[in-house]
mmCIF file of C-alpha atoms in Angstrom:
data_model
loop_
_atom_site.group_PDB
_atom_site.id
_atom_site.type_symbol
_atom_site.label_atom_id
_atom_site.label_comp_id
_atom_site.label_asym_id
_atom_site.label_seq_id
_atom_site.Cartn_x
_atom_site.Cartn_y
_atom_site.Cartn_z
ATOM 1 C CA UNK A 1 168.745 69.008 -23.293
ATOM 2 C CA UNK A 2 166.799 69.159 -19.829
ATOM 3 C CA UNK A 3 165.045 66.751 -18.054
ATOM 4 C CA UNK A 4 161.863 67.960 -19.493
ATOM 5 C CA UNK A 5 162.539 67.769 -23.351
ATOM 6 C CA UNK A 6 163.666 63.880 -22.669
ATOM 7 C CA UNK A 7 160.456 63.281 -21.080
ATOM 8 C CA UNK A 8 158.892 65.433 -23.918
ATOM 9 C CA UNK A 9 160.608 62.875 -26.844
ATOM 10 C CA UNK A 10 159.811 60.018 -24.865
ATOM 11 C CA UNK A 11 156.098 60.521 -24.726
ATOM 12 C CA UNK A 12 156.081 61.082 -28.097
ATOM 13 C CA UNK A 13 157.557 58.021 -29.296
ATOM 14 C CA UNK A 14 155.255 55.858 -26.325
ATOM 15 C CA UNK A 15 152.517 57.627 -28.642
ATOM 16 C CA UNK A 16 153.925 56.525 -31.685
ATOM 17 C CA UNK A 17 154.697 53.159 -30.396
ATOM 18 C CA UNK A 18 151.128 53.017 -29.310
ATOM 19 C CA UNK A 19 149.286 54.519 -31.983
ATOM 20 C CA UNK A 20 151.527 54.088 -35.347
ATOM 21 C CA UNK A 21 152.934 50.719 -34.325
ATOM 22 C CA UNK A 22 150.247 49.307 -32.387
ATOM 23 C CA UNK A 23 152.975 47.444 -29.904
ATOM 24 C CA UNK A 24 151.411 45.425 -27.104
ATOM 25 C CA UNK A 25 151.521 47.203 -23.384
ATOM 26 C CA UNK A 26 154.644 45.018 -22.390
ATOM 27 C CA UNK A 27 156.355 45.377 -25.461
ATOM 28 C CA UNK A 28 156.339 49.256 -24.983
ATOM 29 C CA UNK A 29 156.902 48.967 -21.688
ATOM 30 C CA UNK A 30 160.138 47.319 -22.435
ATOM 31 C CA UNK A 31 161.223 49.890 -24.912
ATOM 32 C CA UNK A 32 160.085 52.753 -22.862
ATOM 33 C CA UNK A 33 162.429 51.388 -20.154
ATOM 34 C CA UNK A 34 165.429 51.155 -22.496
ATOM 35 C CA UNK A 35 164.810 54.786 -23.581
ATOM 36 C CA UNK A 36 164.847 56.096 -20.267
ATOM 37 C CA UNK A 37 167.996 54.343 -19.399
ATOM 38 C CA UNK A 38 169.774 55.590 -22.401
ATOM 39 C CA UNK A 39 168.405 58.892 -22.310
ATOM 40 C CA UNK A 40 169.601 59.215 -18.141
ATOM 41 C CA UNK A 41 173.206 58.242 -19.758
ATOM 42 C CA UNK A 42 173.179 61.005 -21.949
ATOM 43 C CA UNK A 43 172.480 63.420 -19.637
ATOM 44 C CA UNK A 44 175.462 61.775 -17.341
ATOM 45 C CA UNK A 45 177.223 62.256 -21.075
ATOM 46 C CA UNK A 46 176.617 65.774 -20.958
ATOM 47 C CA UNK A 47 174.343 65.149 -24.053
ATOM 48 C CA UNK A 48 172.558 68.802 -24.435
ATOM 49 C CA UNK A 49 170.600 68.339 -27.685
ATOM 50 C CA UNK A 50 168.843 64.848 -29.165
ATOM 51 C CA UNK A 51 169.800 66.787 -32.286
ATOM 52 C CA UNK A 52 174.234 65.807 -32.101
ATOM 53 C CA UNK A 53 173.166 62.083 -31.242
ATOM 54 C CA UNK A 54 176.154 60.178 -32.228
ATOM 55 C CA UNK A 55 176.713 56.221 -32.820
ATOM 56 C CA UNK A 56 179.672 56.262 -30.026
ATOM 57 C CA UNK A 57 176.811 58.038 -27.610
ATOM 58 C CA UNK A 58 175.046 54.429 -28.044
ATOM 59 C CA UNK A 59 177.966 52.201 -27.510
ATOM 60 C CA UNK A 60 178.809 53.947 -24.514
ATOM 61 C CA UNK A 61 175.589 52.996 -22.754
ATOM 62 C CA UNK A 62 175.648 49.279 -24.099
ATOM 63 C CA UNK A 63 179.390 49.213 -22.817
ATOM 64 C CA UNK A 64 177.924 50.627 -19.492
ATOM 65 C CA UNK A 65 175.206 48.170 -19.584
ATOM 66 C CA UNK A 66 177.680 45.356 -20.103
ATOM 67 C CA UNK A 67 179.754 46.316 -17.146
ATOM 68 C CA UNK A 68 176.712 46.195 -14.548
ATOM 69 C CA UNK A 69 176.233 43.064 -15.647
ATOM 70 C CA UNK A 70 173.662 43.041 -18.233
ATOM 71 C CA UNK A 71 173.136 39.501 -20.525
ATOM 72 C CA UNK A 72 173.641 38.965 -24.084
ATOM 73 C CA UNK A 73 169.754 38.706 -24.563
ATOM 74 C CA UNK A 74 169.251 41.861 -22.566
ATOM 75 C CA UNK A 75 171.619 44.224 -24.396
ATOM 76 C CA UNK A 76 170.488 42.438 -27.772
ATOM 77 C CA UNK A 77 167.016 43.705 -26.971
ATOM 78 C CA UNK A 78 168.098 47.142 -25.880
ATOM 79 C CA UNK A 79 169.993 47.732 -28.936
ATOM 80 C CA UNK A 80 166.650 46.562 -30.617
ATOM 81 C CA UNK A 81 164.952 49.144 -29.039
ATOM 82 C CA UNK A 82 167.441 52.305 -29.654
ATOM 83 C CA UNK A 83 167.525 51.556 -33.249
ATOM 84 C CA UNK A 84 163.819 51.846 -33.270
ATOM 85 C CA UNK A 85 164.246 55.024 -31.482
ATOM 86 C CA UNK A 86 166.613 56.730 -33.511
ATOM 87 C CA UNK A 87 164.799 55.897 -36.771
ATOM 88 C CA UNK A 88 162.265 57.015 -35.924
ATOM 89 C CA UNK A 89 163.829 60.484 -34.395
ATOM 90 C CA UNK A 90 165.865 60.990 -37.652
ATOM 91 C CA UNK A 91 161.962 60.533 -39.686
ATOM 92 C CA UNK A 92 160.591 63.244 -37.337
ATOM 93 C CA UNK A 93 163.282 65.789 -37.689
ATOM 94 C CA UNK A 94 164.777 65.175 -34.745
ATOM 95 C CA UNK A 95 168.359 64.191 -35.517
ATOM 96 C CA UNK A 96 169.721 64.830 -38.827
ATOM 97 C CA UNK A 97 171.335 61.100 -39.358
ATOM 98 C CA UNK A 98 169.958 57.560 -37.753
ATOM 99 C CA UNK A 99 173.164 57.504 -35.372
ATOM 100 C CA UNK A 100 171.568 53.713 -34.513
ATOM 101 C CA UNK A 101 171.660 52.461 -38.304
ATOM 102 C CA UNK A 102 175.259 51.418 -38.335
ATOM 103 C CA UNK A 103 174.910 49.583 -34.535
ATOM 104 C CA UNK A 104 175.875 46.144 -34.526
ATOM 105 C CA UNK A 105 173.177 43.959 -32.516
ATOM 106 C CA UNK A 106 174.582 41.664 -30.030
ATOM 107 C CA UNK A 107 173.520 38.547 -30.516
ATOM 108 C CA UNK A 108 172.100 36.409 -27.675
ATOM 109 C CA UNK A 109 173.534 33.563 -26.563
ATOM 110 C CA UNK A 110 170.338 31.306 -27.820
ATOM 111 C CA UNK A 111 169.748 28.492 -24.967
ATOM 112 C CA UNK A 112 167.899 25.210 -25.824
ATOM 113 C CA UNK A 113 164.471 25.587 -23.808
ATOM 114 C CA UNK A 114 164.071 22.648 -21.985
ATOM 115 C CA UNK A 115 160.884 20.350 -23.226
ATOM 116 C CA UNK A 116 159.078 17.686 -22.017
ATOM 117 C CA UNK A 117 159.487 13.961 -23.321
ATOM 118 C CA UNK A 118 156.172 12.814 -25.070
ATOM 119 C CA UNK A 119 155.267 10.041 -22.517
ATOM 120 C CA UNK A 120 155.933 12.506 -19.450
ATOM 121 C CA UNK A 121 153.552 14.996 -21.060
ATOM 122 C CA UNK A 122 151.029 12.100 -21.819
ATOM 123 C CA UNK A 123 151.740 11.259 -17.899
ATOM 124 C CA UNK A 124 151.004 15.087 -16.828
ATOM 125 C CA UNK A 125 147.624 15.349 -18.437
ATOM 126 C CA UNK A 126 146.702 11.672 -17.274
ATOM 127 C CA UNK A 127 147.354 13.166 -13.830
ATOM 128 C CA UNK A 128 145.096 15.701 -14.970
ATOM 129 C CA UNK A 129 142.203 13.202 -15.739
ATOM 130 C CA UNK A 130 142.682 11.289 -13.208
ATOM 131 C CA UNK A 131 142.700 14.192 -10.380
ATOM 132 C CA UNK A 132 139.111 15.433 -12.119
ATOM 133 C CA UNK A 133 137.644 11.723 -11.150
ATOM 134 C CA UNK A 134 138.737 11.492 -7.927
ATOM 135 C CA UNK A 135 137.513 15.280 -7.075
ATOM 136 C CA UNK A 136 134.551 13.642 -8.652
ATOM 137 C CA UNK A 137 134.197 16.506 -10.944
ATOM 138 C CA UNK A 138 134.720 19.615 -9.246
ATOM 139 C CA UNK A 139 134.697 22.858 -11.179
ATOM 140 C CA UNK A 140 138.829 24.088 -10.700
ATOM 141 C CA UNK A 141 139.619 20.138 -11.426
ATOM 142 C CA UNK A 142 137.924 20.326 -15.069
ATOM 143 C CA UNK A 143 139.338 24.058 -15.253
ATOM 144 C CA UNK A 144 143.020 23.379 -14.848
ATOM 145 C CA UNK A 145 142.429 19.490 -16.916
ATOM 146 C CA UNK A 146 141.076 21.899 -19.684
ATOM 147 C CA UNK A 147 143.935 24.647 -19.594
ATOM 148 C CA UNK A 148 146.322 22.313 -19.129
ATOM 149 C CA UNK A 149 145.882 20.607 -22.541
ATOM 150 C CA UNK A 150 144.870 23.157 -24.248
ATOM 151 C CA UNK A 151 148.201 24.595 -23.637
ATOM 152 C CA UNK A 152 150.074 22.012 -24.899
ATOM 153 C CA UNK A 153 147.534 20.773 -27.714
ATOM 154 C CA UNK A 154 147.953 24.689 -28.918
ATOM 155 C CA UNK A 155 151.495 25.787 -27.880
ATOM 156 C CA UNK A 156 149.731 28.768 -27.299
ATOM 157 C CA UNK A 157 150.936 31.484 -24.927
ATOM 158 C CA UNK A 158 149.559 32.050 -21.210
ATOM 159 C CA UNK A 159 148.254 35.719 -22.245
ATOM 160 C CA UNK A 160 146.308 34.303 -24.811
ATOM 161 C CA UNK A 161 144.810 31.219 -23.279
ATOM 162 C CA UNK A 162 143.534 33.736 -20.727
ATOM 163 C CA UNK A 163 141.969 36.050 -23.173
ATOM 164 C CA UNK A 164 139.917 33.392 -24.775
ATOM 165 C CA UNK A 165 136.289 34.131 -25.406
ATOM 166 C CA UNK A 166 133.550 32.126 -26.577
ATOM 167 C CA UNK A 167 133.380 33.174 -29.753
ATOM 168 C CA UNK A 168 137.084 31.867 -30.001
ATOM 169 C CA UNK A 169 136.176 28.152 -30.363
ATOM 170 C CA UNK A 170 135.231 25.846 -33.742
ATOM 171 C CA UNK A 171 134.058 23.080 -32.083
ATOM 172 C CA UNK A 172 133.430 21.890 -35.110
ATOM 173 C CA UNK A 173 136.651 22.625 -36.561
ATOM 174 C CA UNK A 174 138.018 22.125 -33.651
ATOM 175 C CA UNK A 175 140.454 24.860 -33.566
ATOM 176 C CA UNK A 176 140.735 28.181 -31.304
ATOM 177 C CA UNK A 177 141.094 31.091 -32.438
ATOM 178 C CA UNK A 178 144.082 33.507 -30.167
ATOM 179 C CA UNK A 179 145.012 36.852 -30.216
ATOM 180 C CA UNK A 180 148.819 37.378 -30.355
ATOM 181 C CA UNK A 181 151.641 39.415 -30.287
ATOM 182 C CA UNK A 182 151.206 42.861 -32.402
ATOM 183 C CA UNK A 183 147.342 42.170 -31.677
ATOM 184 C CA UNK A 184 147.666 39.708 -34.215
ATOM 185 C CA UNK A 185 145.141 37.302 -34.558
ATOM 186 C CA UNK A 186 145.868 33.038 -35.668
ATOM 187 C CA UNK A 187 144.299 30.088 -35.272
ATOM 188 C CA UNK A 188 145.100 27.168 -33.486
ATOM 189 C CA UNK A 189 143.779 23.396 -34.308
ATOM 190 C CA UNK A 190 143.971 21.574 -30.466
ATOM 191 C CA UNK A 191 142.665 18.224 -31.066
ATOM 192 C CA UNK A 192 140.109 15.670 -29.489
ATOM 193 C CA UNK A 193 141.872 15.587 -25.902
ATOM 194 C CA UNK A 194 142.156 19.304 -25.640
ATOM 195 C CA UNK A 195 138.783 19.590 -27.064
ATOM 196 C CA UNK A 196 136.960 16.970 -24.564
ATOM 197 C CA UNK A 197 138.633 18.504 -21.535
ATOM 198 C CA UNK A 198 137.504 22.181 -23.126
ATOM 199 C CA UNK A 199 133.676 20.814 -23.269
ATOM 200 C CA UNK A 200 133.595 19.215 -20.281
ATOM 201 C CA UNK A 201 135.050 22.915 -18.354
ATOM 202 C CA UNK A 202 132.416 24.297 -20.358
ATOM 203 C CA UNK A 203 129.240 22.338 -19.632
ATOM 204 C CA UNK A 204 130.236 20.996 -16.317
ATOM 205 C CA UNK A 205 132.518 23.420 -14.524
ATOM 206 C CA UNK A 206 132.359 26.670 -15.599
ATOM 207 C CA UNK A 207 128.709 27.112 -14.827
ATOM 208 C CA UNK A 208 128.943 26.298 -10.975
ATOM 209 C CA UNK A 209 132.166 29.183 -11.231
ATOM 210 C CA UNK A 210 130.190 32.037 -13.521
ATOM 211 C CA UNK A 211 128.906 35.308 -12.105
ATOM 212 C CA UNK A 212 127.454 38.155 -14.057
ATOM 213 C CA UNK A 213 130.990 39.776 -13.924
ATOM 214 C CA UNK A 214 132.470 36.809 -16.177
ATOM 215 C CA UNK A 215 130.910 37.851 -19.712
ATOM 216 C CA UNK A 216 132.436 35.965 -22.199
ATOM 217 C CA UNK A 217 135.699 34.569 -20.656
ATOM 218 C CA UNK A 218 136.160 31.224 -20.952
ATOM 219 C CA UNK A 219 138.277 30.553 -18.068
ATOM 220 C CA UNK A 220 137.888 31.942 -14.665
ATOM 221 C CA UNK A 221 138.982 32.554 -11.403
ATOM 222 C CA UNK A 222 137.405 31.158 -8.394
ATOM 223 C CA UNK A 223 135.595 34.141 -7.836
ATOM 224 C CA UNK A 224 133.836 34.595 -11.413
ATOM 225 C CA UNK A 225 136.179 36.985 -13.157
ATOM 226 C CA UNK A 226 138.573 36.105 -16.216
ATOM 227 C CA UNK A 227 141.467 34.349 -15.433
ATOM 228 C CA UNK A 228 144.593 35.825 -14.618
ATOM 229 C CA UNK A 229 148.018 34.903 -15.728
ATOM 230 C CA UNK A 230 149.514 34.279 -12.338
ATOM 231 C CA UNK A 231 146.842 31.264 -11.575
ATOM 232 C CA UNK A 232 147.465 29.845 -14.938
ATOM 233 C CA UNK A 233 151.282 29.542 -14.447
ATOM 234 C CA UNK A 234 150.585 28.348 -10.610
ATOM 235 C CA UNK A 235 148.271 25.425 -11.828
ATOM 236 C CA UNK A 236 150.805 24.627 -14.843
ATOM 237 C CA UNK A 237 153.808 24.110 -12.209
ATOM 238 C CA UNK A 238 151.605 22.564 -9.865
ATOM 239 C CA UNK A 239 150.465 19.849 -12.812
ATOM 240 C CA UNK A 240 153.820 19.065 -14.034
ATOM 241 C CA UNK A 241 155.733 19.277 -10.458
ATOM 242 C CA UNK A 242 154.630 15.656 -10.017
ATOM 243 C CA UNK A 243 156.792 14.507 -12.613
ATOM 244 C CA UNK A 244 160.349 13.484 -11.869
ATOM 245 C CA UNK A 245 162.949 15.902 -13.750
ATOM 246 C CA UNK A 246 160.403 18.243 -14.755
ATOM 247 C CA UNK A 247 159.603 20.251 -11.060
ATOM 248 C CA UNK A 248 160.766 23.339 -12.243
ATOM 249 C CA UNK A 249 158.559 23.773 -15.616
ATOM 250 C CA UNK A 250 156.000 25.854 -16.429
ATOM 251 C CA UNK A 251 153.826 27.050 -19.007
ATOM 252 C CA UNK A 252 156.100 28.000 -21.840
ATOM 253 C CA UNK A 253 157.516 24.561 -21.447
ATOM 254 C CA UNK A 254 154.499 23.716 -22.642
ATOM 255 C CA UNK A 255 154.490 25.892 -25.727
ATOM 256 C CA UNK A 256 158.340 24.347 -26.078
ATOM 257 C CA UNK A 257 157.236 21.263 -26.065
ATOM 258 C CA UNK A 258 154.251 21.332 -28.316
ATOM 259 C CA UNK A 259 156.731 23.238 -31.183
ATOM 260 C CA UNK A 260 159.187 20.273 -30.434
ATOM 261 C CA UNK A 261 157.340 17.519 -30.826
ATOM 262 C CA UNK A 262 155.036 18.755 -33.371
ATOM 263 C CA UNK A 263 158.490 18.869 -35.622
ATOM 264 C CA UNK A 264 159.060 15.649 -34.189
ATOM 265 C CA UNK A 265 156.281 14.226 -35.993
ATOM 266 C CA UNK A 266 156.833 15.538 -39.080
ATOM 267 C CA UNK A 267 155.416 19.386 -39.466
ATOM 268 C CA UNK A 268 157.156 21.488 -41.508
ATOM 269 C CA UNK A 269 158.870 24.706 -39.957
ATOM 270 C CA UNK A 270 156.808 27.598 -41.518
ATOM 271 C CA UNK A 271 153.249 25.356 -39.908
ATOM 272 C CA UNK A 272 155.034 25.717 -36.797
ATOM 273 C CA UNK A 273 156.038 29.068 -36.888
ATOM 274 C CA UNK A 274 151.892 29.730 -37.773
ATOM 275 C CA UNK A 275 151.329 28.000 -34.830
ATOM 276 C CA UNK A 276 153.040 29.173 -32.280
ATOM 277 C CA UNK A 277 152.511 32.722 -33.683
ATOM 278 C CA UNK A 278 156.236 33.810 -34.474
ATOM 279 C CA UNK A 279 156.640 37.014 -36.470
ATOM 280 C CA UNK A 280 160.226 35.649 -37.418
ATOM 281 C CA UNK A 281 160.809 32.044 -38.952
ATOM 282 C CA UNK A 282 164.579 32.241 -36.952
ATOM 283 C CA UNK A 283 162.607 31.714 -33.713
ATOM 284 C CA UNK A 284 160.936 28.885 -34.798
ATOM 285 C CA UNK A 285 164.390 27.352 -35.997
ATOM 286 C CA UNK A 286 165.996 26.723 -32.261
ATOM 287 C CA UNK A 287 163.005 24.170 -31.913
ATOM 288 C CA UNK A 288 165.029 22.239 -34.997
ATOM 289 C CA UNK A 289 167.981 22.238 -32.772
ATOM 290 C CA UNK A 290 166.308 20.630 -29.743
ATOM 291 C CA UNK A 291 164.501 18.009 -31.897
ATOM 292 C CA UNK A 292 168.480 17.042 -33.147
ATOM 293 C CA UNK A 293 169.817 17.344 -29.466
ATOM 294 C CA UNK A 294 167.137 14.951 -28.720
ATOM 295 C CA UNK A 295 167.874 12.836 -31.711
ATOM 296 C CA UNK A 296 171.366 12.634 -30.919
ATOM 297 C CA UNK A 297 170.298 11.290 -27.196
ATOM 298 C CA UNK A 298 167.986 8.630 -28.452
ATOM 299 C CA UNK A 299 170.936 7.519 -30.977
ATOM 300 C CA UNK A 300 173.512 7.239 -28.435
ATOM 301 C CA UNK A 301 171.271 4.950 -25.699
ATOM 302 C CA UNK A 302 170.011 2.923 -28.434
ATOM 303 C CA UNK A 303 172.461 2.088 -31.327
ATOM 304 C CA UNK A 304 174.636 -0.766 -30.851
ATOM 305 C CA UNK A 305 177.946 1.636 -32.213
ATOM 306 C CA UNK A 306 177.198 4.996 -30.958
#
């Protein structure tokens, strides 16, 4: 098989991905990326036709993979992707067999996400407040207050706290409503805190920022136009770097630690999983294991025989 036909398959299954599957830009970036790394190593495999695709043909780049140096979580997603491939080359006539169907995926080595301890987050947006009265109100102040707890009222992602619209808040309700992974669309309750901060952006702040580029964006830039996810993360590590321990954290600590401590205080697993938008109730689940590490800590510097 030439160079040519590979690129021919692979824009066929970027359409499919695209149009069939309806896969977020980054998400098919990622897979595109795998695909073109696997199909490069069949072509150092001598690989001639997509058609004789074998199991051992797959296994042979992993292995490769593995050698350079590539993580658990890394060749786990990979092997993700190649599976989707080949099904889908097998349903288009492509191969004869799904030569991925039979591939074990490597599981990840799952590592606890670190989280922040209810009074330090209660100290972060504090900081928050307290910042907006001493810049005596100034528009970025109530911004960043207002992203800042909406992130961790919501546990939402940073992608989606920057596509927020207007139309995406129940004030009475108060709940927003996200667009997620897959295009998928939940909402979100975020509480009076969240909410206040969220008004006061609104009524007082936003206005002074607003040009007739900004439409319908709820947060924005300095210069008027939606929010980008670089300033969002820069504000996040900028808000919690003043805490002792927690320097390094940004927003998807955040998301962490709303999951954690909403299971903390009692919500069931499957509201969670709603919440935070997971397609798969197993990613939900490591948040169980950090509320038990944490458990376990508490037990040991407070009970008299631990």
């Amino acid at each position: 098989m030439s160079d040519s036909d590979f690129t021919e398959v692979i824009d066929a299954f970027e359409k499919h991905l695209r149009t069939e599957r309806n896969l977020s830009d980054h998400t098919i970036r990622a897979y595109l990326g795998d695909l073109e790394s696997f199909t490069a190593h069949l072509a150092v495999l001598g690989l001639t036709n997509i058609s004789t695709l074998e199991i051992s043909h797959i296994r042979s780049w992993l292995a490769n993979m593995q050698v350079k140096g590539g993580a658990r979580t890394s060749l786990s997603r990979r092997a993700v992707s190649i599976r989707l491939f080949t099904k889908w080359a097998q349903k288009k006539g492509l191969t004869q067999t799904d030569a991925g169907v039979a591939l074990i995926t490597p599981k990840p080595h799952r590592t606890l996400p670190e989280v922040l301890d209810i009074p330090s987050a209660a100290l972060a947006m504090d900081a928050l407040a307290l910042r907006v009265g001493e810049e005596e109100d100034s528009p970025m102040s109530l911004r960043d207050c207002a992203m800042v707890e909406v992130l961790y009222a919501s546990g939402a992602r940073v992608s989606e706290l920057c596509g927020l619209d207007f139309e995406s808040i129940d004030y009475e309700r108060q709940t927003i409503r996200v667009l997620g992974k897959g295009n998928k669309e939940r909402t979100i309750p975020i509480g009076n805190p969240a909410m206040k901060a969220l008004k006061a952006w609104i009524k007082d702040g936003r206005p002074h920022v607003a040009t007739n580029i900004s439409a319908n964006a709820v947060f924005l830039g300095a210069r008027g136009k939606r929010i980008d996810q670089r300033t969002v993360r820069t504000v996040v590590y900028e808000a919690l770097s003043a805490l002792e321990g927690f320097e390094r954290m940004g927003p998807h600590a955040l998301r962490h630690s709303a999951a954690t401590h909403l299971l903390e205080g009692g919500a069931d697993l499957r509201t969670v999983q709603e919440i935070l938008g997971h397609a798969s109730l197993a990613t939900t689940q490591i948040y169980t294991h950090v509320s038990t590490q944490r458990l376990q800590q508490a037990f040991k510097q407070a009970h008299p025989r631990a």
